[in-house]
Amino acid sequence: MSGVASGAVAPRVETPFRRFAAEFAESRLALLGLLAFAAIVLVAALAPWIAPQDPYDLAQLDIMDGRLEPGSIGGSGITYWLGTDDQGRDMLSGILYGLRTSLLVGAGSAVIACAVGASLGMLAAYAGGRTDAAIMRLVDLQLSFPAILAALMILAFLGKGVLNVVIAIVVVEWAYYARTVRGTALVERRREYIEAAQCLALPAHRIIFRHLLPNCLPPLIVVATMQIARAIALEATLSFLGLGVPITEPSLGLLIANGYEYMLSGKYWISFYPGVALLVTIVAINLVGDQLRDVLNPRLKR
């Protein structure tokens, strides 16, 4: 006869993912931020299907009767929930389309900067010597310039465009990843498993990417989360200053800039609502990043 009753429930196996999810869920603010960011990504992805209009299709604009409306029904019978701008574009549609551009530019540049910075950081830690010194002097040089100033200089040379904005953000952001990964990799490089891999004469690239990189991921994930929010804010700043994305590919920063001159005349909604969307996006990402930092760094756990 079995020692366990037939009706007994098997004990729940605690996997690393379940443990991580339980610790992450301890913060209600982090859960709220995660839900808000997921909703933002969803509405941005579905913008062509849920937006009342394509704000950059001239055939859909109501220039005669729909300009600078504070949230009403325009001459064509379309309901403008958040009002319209000086070109008769629906602000809600503009925000949904602008979110797509801001998220793509921010996330895309962060991913590329992470790949470049992490690779150089691990190379510096593993190779040491002159290679380490050269890479870290380049990192110090990069971090000595304010990010916005360096990005403005790059875009002044390259010109406007989504690709150019991504390049500018990658150039000013990669150093943060390199410094973070190098610090973690220097500690991991002294571990026994790295020495064992070296004794087996494994190729350097295999040791770096199959053994060293996985153990550098926790701090890298935290930095990447924070840098996505930073990249979105930087892109919005560049677009606001007129050196970001072109007017044919709207972003939240460009929408804010379009309504800046109308603020004093009381037409606040043109800049206000895109600003709120940008603020909510950045705050949501930062809330998630703060909790990831607490969960993935044992020294910061309460």
PDB file of N, CA, C and O in Angstrom, residues 242-301:
ATOM      1  N   GLY A 242      13.500  69.370 -32.761  1.00  0.00           N
ATOM      2  CA  GLY A 242      13.488  69.460 -34.215  1.00  0.00           C
ATOM      3  C   GLY A 242      14.561  68.672 -34.915  1.00  0.00           C
ATOM      4  O   GLY A 242      14.717  68.789 -36.137  1.00  0.00           O
ATOM      5  N   LEU A 243      15.312  67.834 -34.190  1.00  0.00           N
ATOM      6  CA  LEU A 243      16.374  67.042 -34.809  1.00  0.00           C
ATOM      7  C   LEU A 243      16.104  65.538 -34.731  1.00  0.00           C
ATOM      8  O   LEU A 243      17.007  64.741 -34.958  1.00  0.00           O
ATOM      9  N   GLY A 244      14.869  65.179 -34.413  1.00  0.00           N
ATOM     10  CA  GLY A 244      14.541  63.766 -34.267  1.00  0.00           C
ATOM     11  C   GLY A 244      13.913  63.193 -35.516  1.00  0.00           C
ATOM     12  O   GLY A 244      14.420  63.352 -36.618  1.00  0.00           O
ATOM     13  N   VAL A 245      12.777  62.530 -35.332  1.00  0.00           N
ATOM     14  CA  VAL A 245      12.099  61.878 -36.446  1.00  0.00           C
ATOM     15  C   VAL A 245      11.429  62.925 -37.322  1.00  0.00           C
ATOM     16  O   VAL A 245      11.070  64.014 -36.866  1.00  0.00           O
ATOM     17  N   PRO A 246      11.256  62.649 -38.617  1.00  0.00           N
ATOM     18  CA  PRO A 246      10.578  63.600 -39.509  1.00  0.00           C
ATOM     19  C   PRO A 246       9.084  63.667 -39.232  1.00  0.00           C
ATOM     20  O   PRO A 246       8.525  62.793 -38.565  1.00  0.00           O
ATOM     21  N   ILE A 247       8.434  64.685 -39.746  1.00  0.00           N
ATOM     22  CA  ILE A 247       7.013  64.887 -39.476  1.00  0.00           C
ATOM     23  C   ILE A 247       6.151  63.796 -40.097  1.00  0.00           C
ATOM     24  O   ILE A 247       4.999  63.618 -39.706  1.00  0.00           O
ATOM     25  N   THR A 248       6.683  63.085 -41.064  1.00  0.00           N
ATOM     26  CA  THR A 248       5.922  61.999 -41.690  1.00  0.00           C
ATOM     27  C   THR A 248       5.902  60.744 -40.827  1.00  0.00           C
ATOM     28  O   THR A 248       5.148  59.819 -41.113  1.00  0.00           O
ATOM     29  N   GLU A 249       6.732  60.677 -39.804  1.00  0.00           N
ATOM     30  CA  GLU A 249       6.772  59.533 -38.891  1.00  0.00           C
ATOM     31  C   GLU A 249       6.680  60.076 -37.474  1.00  0.00           C
ATOM     32  O   GLU A 249       7.694  60.262 -36.815  1.00  0.00           O
ATOM     33  N   PRO A 250       5.477  60.335 -36.973  1.00  0.00           N
ATOM     34  CA  PRO A 250       5.290  61.068 -35.718  1.00  0.00           C
ATOM     35  C   PRO A 250       5.788  60.287 -34.514  1.00  0.00           C
ATOM     36  O   PRO A 250       5.774  59.065 -34.480  1.00  0.00           O
ATOM     37  N   SER A 251       6.227  61.017 -33.518  1.00  0.00           N
ATOM     38  CA  SER A 251       6.553  60.448 -32.218  1.00  0.00           C
ATOM     39  C   SER A 251       5.939  61.353 -31.163  1.00  0.00           C
ATOM     40  O   SER A 251       5.438  62.446 -31.468  1.00  0.00           O
ATOM     41  N   LEU A 252       5.967  60.926 -29.926  1.00  0.00           N
ATOM     42  CA  LEU A 252       5.371  61.727 -28.861  1.00  0.00           C
ATOM     43  C   LEU A 252       6.080  63.071 -28.711  1.00  0.00           C
ATOM     44  O   LEU A 252       5.441  64.096 -28.467  1.00  0.00           O
ATOM     45  N   GLY A 253       7.392  63.076 -28.855  1.00  0.00           N
ATOM     46  CA  GLY A 253       8.132  64.319 -28.743  1.00  0.00           C
ATOM     47  C   GLY A 253       7.742  65.309 -29.821  1.00  0.00           C
ATOM     48  O   GLY A 253       7.619  66.518 -29.563  1.00  0.00           O
ATOM     49  N   LEU A 254       7.533  64.830 -31.033  1.00  0.00           N
ATOM     50  CA  LEU A 254       7.132  65.710 -32.129  1.00  0.00           C
ATOM     51  C   LEU A 254       5.722  66.240 -31.913  1.00  0.00           C
ATOM     52  O   LEU A 254       5.432  67.407 -32.207  1.00  0.00           O
ATOM     53  N   LEU A 255       4.828  65.418 -31.366  1.00  0.00           N
ATOM     54  CA  LEU A 255       3.472  65.874 -31.075  1.00  0.00           C
ATOM     55  C   LEU A 255       3.488  66.964 -30.003  1.00  0.00           C
ATOM     56  O   LEU A 255       2.727  67.937 -30.086  1.00  0.00           O
ATOM     57  N   ILE A 256       4.326  66.797 -28.997  1.00  0.00           N
ATOM     58  CA  ILE A 256       4.443  67.825 -27.957  1.00  0.00           C
ATOM     59  C   ILE A 256       4.961  69.128 -28.548  1.00  0.00           C
ATOM     60  O   ILE A 256       4.470  70.223 -28.235  1.00  0.00           O
ATOM     61  N   ALA A 257       5.946  69.024 -29.428  1.00  0.00           N
ATOM     62  CA  ALA A 257       6.519  70.221 -30.050  1.00  0.00           C
ATOM     63  C   ALA A 257       5.500  70.935 -30.928  1.00  0.00           C
ATOM     64  O   ALA A 257       5.491  72.172 -30.996  1.00  0.00           O
ATOM     65  N   ASN A 258       4.609  70.177 -31.593  1.00  0.00           N
ATOM     66  CA  ASN A 258       3.629  70.797 -32.486  1.00  0.00           C
ATOM     67  C   ASN A 258       2.673  71.720 -31.742  1.00  0.00           C
ATOM     68  O   ASN A 258       2.177  72.698 -32.317  1.00  0.00           O
ATOM     69  N   GLY A 259       2.401  71.429 -30.482  1.00  0.00           N
ATOM     70  CA  GLY A 259       1.440  72.243 -29.733  1.00  0.00           C
ATOM     71  C   GLY A 259       2.065  73.246 -28.809  1.00  0.00           C
ATOM     72  O   GLY A 259       1.350  73.975 -28.101  1.00  0.00           O
ATOM     73  N   TYR A 260       3.392  73.325 -28.804  1.00  0.00           N
ATOM     74  CA  TYR A 260       4.062  74.213 -27.856  1.00  0.00           C
ATOM     75  C   TYR A 260       3.690  75.677 -28.073  1.00  0.00           C
ATOM     76  O   TYR A 260       3.449  76.421 -27.123  1.00  0.00           O
ATOM     77  N   GLU A 261       3.600  76.106 -29.329  1.00  0.00           N
ATOM     78  CA  GLU A 261       3.316  77.514 -29.615  1.00  0.00           C
ATOM     79  C   GLU A 261       1.871  77.884 -29.306  1.00  0.00           C
ATOM     80  O   GLU A 261       1.534  79.077 -29.245  1.00  0.00           O
ATOM     81  N   TYR A 262       0.997  76.890 -29.102  1.00  0.00           N
ATOM     82  CA  TYR A 262      -0.403  77.178 -28.819  1.00  0.00           C
ATOM     83  C   TYR A 262      -0.721  77.123 -27.327  1.00  0.00           C
ATOM     84  O   TYR A 262      -1.870  77.357 -26.930  1.00  0.00           O
ATOM     85  N   MET A 263       0.263  76.814 -26.500  1.00  0.00           N
ATOM     86  CA  MET A 263       0.018  76.695 -25.070  1.00  0.00           C
ATOM     87  C   MET A 263      -0.475  78.007 -24.462  1.00  0.00           C
ATOM     88  O   MET A 263      -1.411  78.037 -23.654  1.00  0.00           O
ATOM     89  N   LEU A 264       0.141  79.126 -24.835  1.00  0.00           N
ATOM     90  CA  LEU A 264      -0.218  80.413 -24.254  1.00  0.00           C
ATOM     91  C   LEU A 264      -1.601  80.882 -24.676  1.00  0.00           C
ATOM     92  O   LEU A 264      -2.216  81.707 -23.993  1.00  0.00           O
ATOM     93  N   SER A 265      -2.098  80.350 -25.780  1.00  0.00           N
ATOM     94  CA  SER A 265      -3.429  80.736 -26.243  1.00  0.00           C
ATOM     95  C   SER A 265      -4.528  79.847 -25.669  1.00  0.00           C
ATOM     96  O   SER A 265      -5.688  79.951 -26.073  1.00  0.00           O
ATOM     97  N   GLY A 266      -4.171  78.964 -24.742  1.00  0.00           N
ATOM     98  CA  GLY A 266      -5.154  78.129 -24.071  1.00  0.00           C
ATOM     99  C   GLY A 266      -5.420  76.791 -24.722  1.00  0.00           C
ATOM    100  O   GLY A 266      -6.205  75.998 -24.197  1.00  0.00           O
ATOM    101  N   LYS A 267      -4.799  76.518 -25.831  1.00  0.00           N
ATOM    102  CA  LYS A 267      -5.006  75.238 -26.528  1.00  0.00           C
ATOM    103  C   LYS A 267      -3.964  74.231 -26.030  1.00  0.00           C
ATOM    104  O   LYS A 267      -3.086  73.790 -26.766  1.00  0.00           O
ATOM    105  N   TYR A 268      -4.130  73.866 -24.772  1.00  0.00           N
ATOM    106  CA  TYR A 268      -3.155  73.042 -24.066  1.00  0.00           C
ATOM    107  C   TYR A 268      -3.126  71.599 -24.535  1.00  0.00           C
ATOM    108  O   TYR A 268      -2.116  70.903 -24.390  1.00  0.00           O
ATOM    109  N   TRP A 269      -4.265  71.089 -25.044  1.00  0.00           N
ATOM    110  CA  TRP A 269      -4.405  69.657 -25.292  1.00  0.00           C
ATOM    111  C   TRP A 269      -3.449  69.134 -26.362  1.00  0.00           C
ATOM    112  O   TRP A 269      -3.136  67.959 -26.380  1.00  0.00           O
ATOM    113  N   ILE A 270      -2.982  70.001 -27.245  1.00  0.00           N
ATOM    114  CA  ILE A 270      -2.115  69.545 -28.327  1.00  0.00           C
ATOM    115  C   ILE A 270      -0.798  69.005 -27.783  1.00  0.00           C
ATOM    116  O   ILE A 270      -0.254  68.020 -28.282  1.00  0.00           O
ATOM    117  N   SER A 271      -0.283  69.638 -26.728  1.00  0.00           N
ATOM    118  CA  SER A 271       0.952  69.168 -26.094  1.00  0.00           C
ATOM    119  C   SER A 271       0.698  68.358 -24.833  1.00  0.00           C
ATOM    120  O   SER A 271       1.497  67.480 -24.483  1.00  0.00           O
ATOM    121  N   PHE A 272      -0.417  68.637 -24.162  1.00  0.00           N
ATOM    122  CA  PHE A 272      -0.656  68.029 -22.849  1.00  0.00           C
ATOM    123  C   PHE A 272      -0.862  66.523 -22.936  1.00  0.00           C
ATOM    124  O   PHE A 272      -0.217  65.759 -22.209  1.00  0.00           O
ATOM    125  N   TYR A 273      -1.740  66.082 -23.809  1.00  0.00           N
ATOM    126  CA  TYR A 273      -2.058  64.655 -23.868  1.00  0.00           C
ATOM    127  C   TYR A 273      -0.884  63.798 -24.351  1.00  0.00           C
ATOM    128  O   TYR A 273      -0.629  62.725 -23.778  1.00  0.00           O
ATOM    129  N   PRO A 274      -0.150  64.215 -25.375  1.00  0.00           N
ATOM    130  CA  PRO A 274       1.070  63.449 -25.703  1.00  0.00           C
ATOM    131  C   PRO A 274       2.079  63.441 -24.561  1.00  0.00           C
ATOM    132  O   PRO A 274       2.775  62.446 -24.349  1.00  0.00           O
ATOM    133  N   GLY A 275       2.166  64.571 -23.822  1.00  0.00           N
ATOM    134  CA  GLY A 275       3.065  64.613 -22.669  1.00  0.00           C
ATOM    135  C   GLY A 275       2.653  63.624 -21.595  1.00  0.00           C
ATOM    136  O   GLY A 275       3.501  62.972 -20.971  1.00  0.00           O
ATOM    137  N   VAL A 276       1.353  63.504 -21.360  1.00  0.00           N
ATOM    138  CA  VAL A 276       0.866  62.525 -20.383  1.00  0.00           C
ATOM    139  C   VAL A 276       1.186  61.109 -20.840  1.00  0.00           C
ATOM    140  O   VAL A 276       1.618  60.262 -20.040  1.00  0.00           O
ATOM    141  N   ALA A 277       0.987  60.822 -22.119  1.00  0.00           N
ATOM    142  CA  ALA A 277       1.306  59.489 -22.649  1.00  0.00           C
ATOM    143  C   ALA A 277       2.789  59.179 -22.488  1.00  0.00           C
ATOM    144  O   ALA A 277       3.163  58.058 -22.098  1.00  0.00           O
ATOM    145  N   LEU A 278       3.645  60.161 -22.757  1.00  0.00           N
ATOM    146  CA  LEU A 278       5.088  59.966 -22.588  1.00  0.00           C
ATOM    147  C   LEU A 278       5.435  59.741 -21.125  1.00  0.00           C
ATOM    148  O   LEU A 278       6.231  58.849 -20.793  1.00  0.00           O
ATOM    149  N   LEU A 279       4.842  60.527 -20.234  1.00  0.00           N
ATOM    150  CA  LEU A 279       5.112  60.392 -18.799  1.00  0.00           C
ATOM    151  C   LEU A 279       4.689  59.023 -18.279  1.00  0.00           C
ATOM    152  O   LEU A 279       5.436  58.366 -17.545  1.00  0.00           O
ATOM    153  N   VAL A 280       3.494  58.588 -18.656  1.00  0.00           N
ATOM    154  CA  VAL A 280       2.995  57.283 -18.197  1.00  0.00           C
ATOM    155  C   VAL A 280       3.898  56.160 -18.700  1.00  0.00           C
ATOM    156  O   VAL A 280       4.205  55.212 -17.956  1.00  0.00           O
ATOM    157  N   THR A 281       4.335  56.246 -19.945  1.00  0.00           N
ATOM    158  CA  THR A 281       5.208  55.213 -20.506  1.00  0.00           C
ATOM    159  C   THR A 281       6.521  55.119 -19.743  1.00  0.00           C
ATOM    160  O   THR A 281       6.959  54.024 -19.351  1.00  0.00           O
ATOM    161  N   ILE A 282       7.164  56.258 -19.502  1.00  0.00           N
ATOM    162  CA  ILE A 282       8.457  56.257 -18.817  1.00  0.00           C
ATOM    163  C   ILE A 282       8.315  55.811 -17.370  1.00  0.00           C
ATOM    164  O   ILE A 282       9.129  55.019 -16.863  1.00  0.00           O
ATOM    165  N   VAL A 283       7.274  56.287 -16.675  1.00  0.00           N
ATOM    166  CA  VAL A 283       7.065  55.894 -15.280  1.00  0.00           C
ATOM    167  C   VAL A 283       6.790  54.398 -15.182  1.00  0.00           C
ATOM    168  O   VAL A 283       7.312  53.710 -14.284  1.00  0.00           O
ATOM    169  N   ALA A 284       5.978  53.852 -16.095  1.00  0.00           N
ATOM    170  CA  ALA A 284       5.664  52.418 -16.067  1.00  0.00           C
ATOM    171  C   ALA A 284       6.931  51.585 -16.239  1.00  0.00           C
ATOM    172  O   ALA A 284       7.152  50.603 -15.511  1.00  0.00           O
ATOM    173  N   ILE A 285       7.786  51.968 -17.180  1.00  0.00           N
ATOM    174  CA  ILE A 285       9.030  51.220 -17.392  1.00  0.00           C
ATOM    175  C   ILE A 285       9.941  51.333 -16.180  1.00  0.00           C
ATOM    176  O   ILE A 285      10.558  50.349 -15.756  1.00  0.00           O
ATOM    177  N   ASN A 286      10.024  52.507 -15.584  1.00  0.00           N
ATOM    178  CA  ASN A 286      10.879  52.688 -14.411  1.00  0.00           C
ATOM    179  C   ASN A 286      10.382  51.891 -13.211  1.00  0.00           C
ATOM    180  O   ASN A 286      11.185  51.382 -12.418  1.00  0.00           O
ATOM    181  N   LEU A 287       9.064  51.788 -13.047  1.00  0.00           N
ATOM    182  CA  LEU A 287       8.528  50.979 -11.947  1.00  0.00           C
ATOM    183  C   LEU A 287       8.914  49.515 -12.116  1.00  0.00           C
ATOM    184  O   LEU A 287       9.293  48.840 -11.143  1.00  0.00           O
ATOM    185  N   VAL A 288       8.818  49.018 -13.341  1.00  0.00           N
ATOM    186  CA  VAL A 288       9.225  47.640 -13.606  1.00  0.00           C
ATOM    187  C   VAL A 288      10.723  47.474 -13.381  1.00  0.00           C
ATOM    188  O   VAL A 288      11.177  46.497 -12.767  1.00  0.00           O
ATOM    189  N   GLY A 289      11.507  48.432 -13.843  1.00  0.00           N
ATOM    190  CA  GLY A 289      12.954  48.345 -13.682  1.00  0.00           C
ATOM    191  C   GLY A 289      13.391  48.388 -12.224  1.00  0.00           C
ATOM    192  O   GLY A 289      14.316  47.670 -11.827  1.00  0.00           O
ATOM    193  N   ASP A 290      12.736  49.206 -11.414  1.00  0.00           N
ATOM    194  CA  ASP A 290      13.079  49.274  -9.988  1.00  0.00           C
ATOM    195  C   ASP A 290      12.847  47.936  -9.297  1.00  0.00           C
ATOM    196  O   ASP A 290      13.667  47.486  -8.488  1.00  0.00           O
ATOM    197  N   GLN A 291      11.721  47.302  -9.605  1.00  0.00           N
ATOM    198  CA  GLN A 291      11.438  46.011  -8.980  1.00  0.00           C
ATOM    199  C   GLN A 291      12.366  44.923  -9.502  1.00  0.00           C
ATOM    200  O   GLN A 291      12.788  44.045  -8.737  1.00  0.00           O
ATOM    201  N   LEU A 292      12.693  44.955 -10.784  1.00  0.00           N
ATOM    202  CA  LEU A 292      13.659  43.994 -11.316  1.00  0.00           C
ATOM    203  C   LEU A 292      15.005  44.136 -10.621  1.00  0.00           C
ATOM    204  O   LEU A 292      15.673  43.135 -10.317  1.00  0.00           O
ATOM    205  N   ARG A 293      15.408  45.361 -10.360  1.00  0.00           N
ATOM    206  CA  ARG A 293      16.671  45.589  -9.648  1.00  0.00           C
ATOM    207  C   ARG A 293      16.632  44.962  -8.261  1.00  0.00           C
ATOM    208  O   ARG A 293      17.593  44.316  -7.833  1.00  0.00           O
ATOM    209  N   ASP A 294      15.525  45.117  -7.551  1.00  0.00           N
ATOM    210  CA  ASP A 294      15.418  44.551  -6.207  1.00  0.00           C
ATOM    211  C   ASP A 294      15.388  43.027  -6.226  1.00  0.00           C
ATOM    212  O   ASP A 294      15.955  42.379  -5.349  1.00  0.00           O
ATOM    213  N   VAL A 295      14.718  42.460  -7.233  1.00  0.00           N
ATOM    214  CA  VAL A 295      14.571  40.998  -7.285  1.00  0.00           C
ATOM    215  C   VAL A 295      15.854  40.331  -7.756  1.00  0.00           C
ATOM    216  O   VAL A 295      16.279  39.303  -7.203  1.00  0.00           O
ATOM    217  N   LEU A 296      16.503  40.892  -8.772  1.00  0.00           N
ATOM    218  CA  LEU A 296      17.662  40.250  -9.380  1.00  0.00           C
ATOM    219  C   LEU A 296      18.971  40.535  -8.653  1.00  0.00           C
ATOM    220  O   LEU A 296      19.969  39.856  -8.910  1.00  0.00           O
ATOM    221  N   ASN A 297      18.983  41.519  -7.770  1.00  0.00           N
ATOM    222  CA  ASN A 297      20.189  41.817  -6.991  1.00  0.00           C
ATOM    223  C   ASN A 297      19.958  41.416  -5.546  1.00  0.00           C
ATOM    224  O   ASN A 297      19.262  42.116  -4.811  1.00  0.00           O
ATOM    225  N   PRO A 298      20.511  40.292  -5.095  1.00  0.00           N
ATOM    226  CA  PRO A 298      20.253  39.825  -3.729  1.00  0.00           C
ATOM    227  C   PRO A 298      20.647  40.824  -2.655  1.00  0.00           C
ATOM    228  O   PRO A 298      20.061  40.867  -1.580  1.00  0.00           O
ATOM    229  N   ARG A 299      21.649  41.670  -2.918  1.00  0.00           N
ATOM    230  CA  ARG A 299      22.105  42.612  -1.921  1.00  0.00           C
ATOM    231  C   ARG A 299      21.105  43.734  -1.664  1.00  0.00           C
ATOM    232  O   ARG A 299      21.170  44.422  -0.653  1.00  0.00           O
ATOM    233  N   LEU A 300      20.152  43.926  -2.627  1.00  0.00           N
ATOM    234  CA  LEU A 300      19.163  44.987  -2.478  1.00  0.00           C
ATOM    235  C   LEU A 300      17.834  44.467  -2.001  1.00  0.00           C
ATOM    236  O   LEU A 300      16.908  45.241  -1.801  1.00  0.00           O
ATOM    237  N   LYS A 301      17.703  43.147  -1.799  1.00  0.00           N
ATOM    238  CA  LYS A 301      16.425  42.594  -1.348  1.00  0.00           C
ATOM    239  C   LYS A 301      16.147  43.026   0.079  1.00  0.00           C
ATOM    240  O   LYS A 301      17.010  43.045   0.931  1.00  0.00           O
TER     241      LYS A 301
END
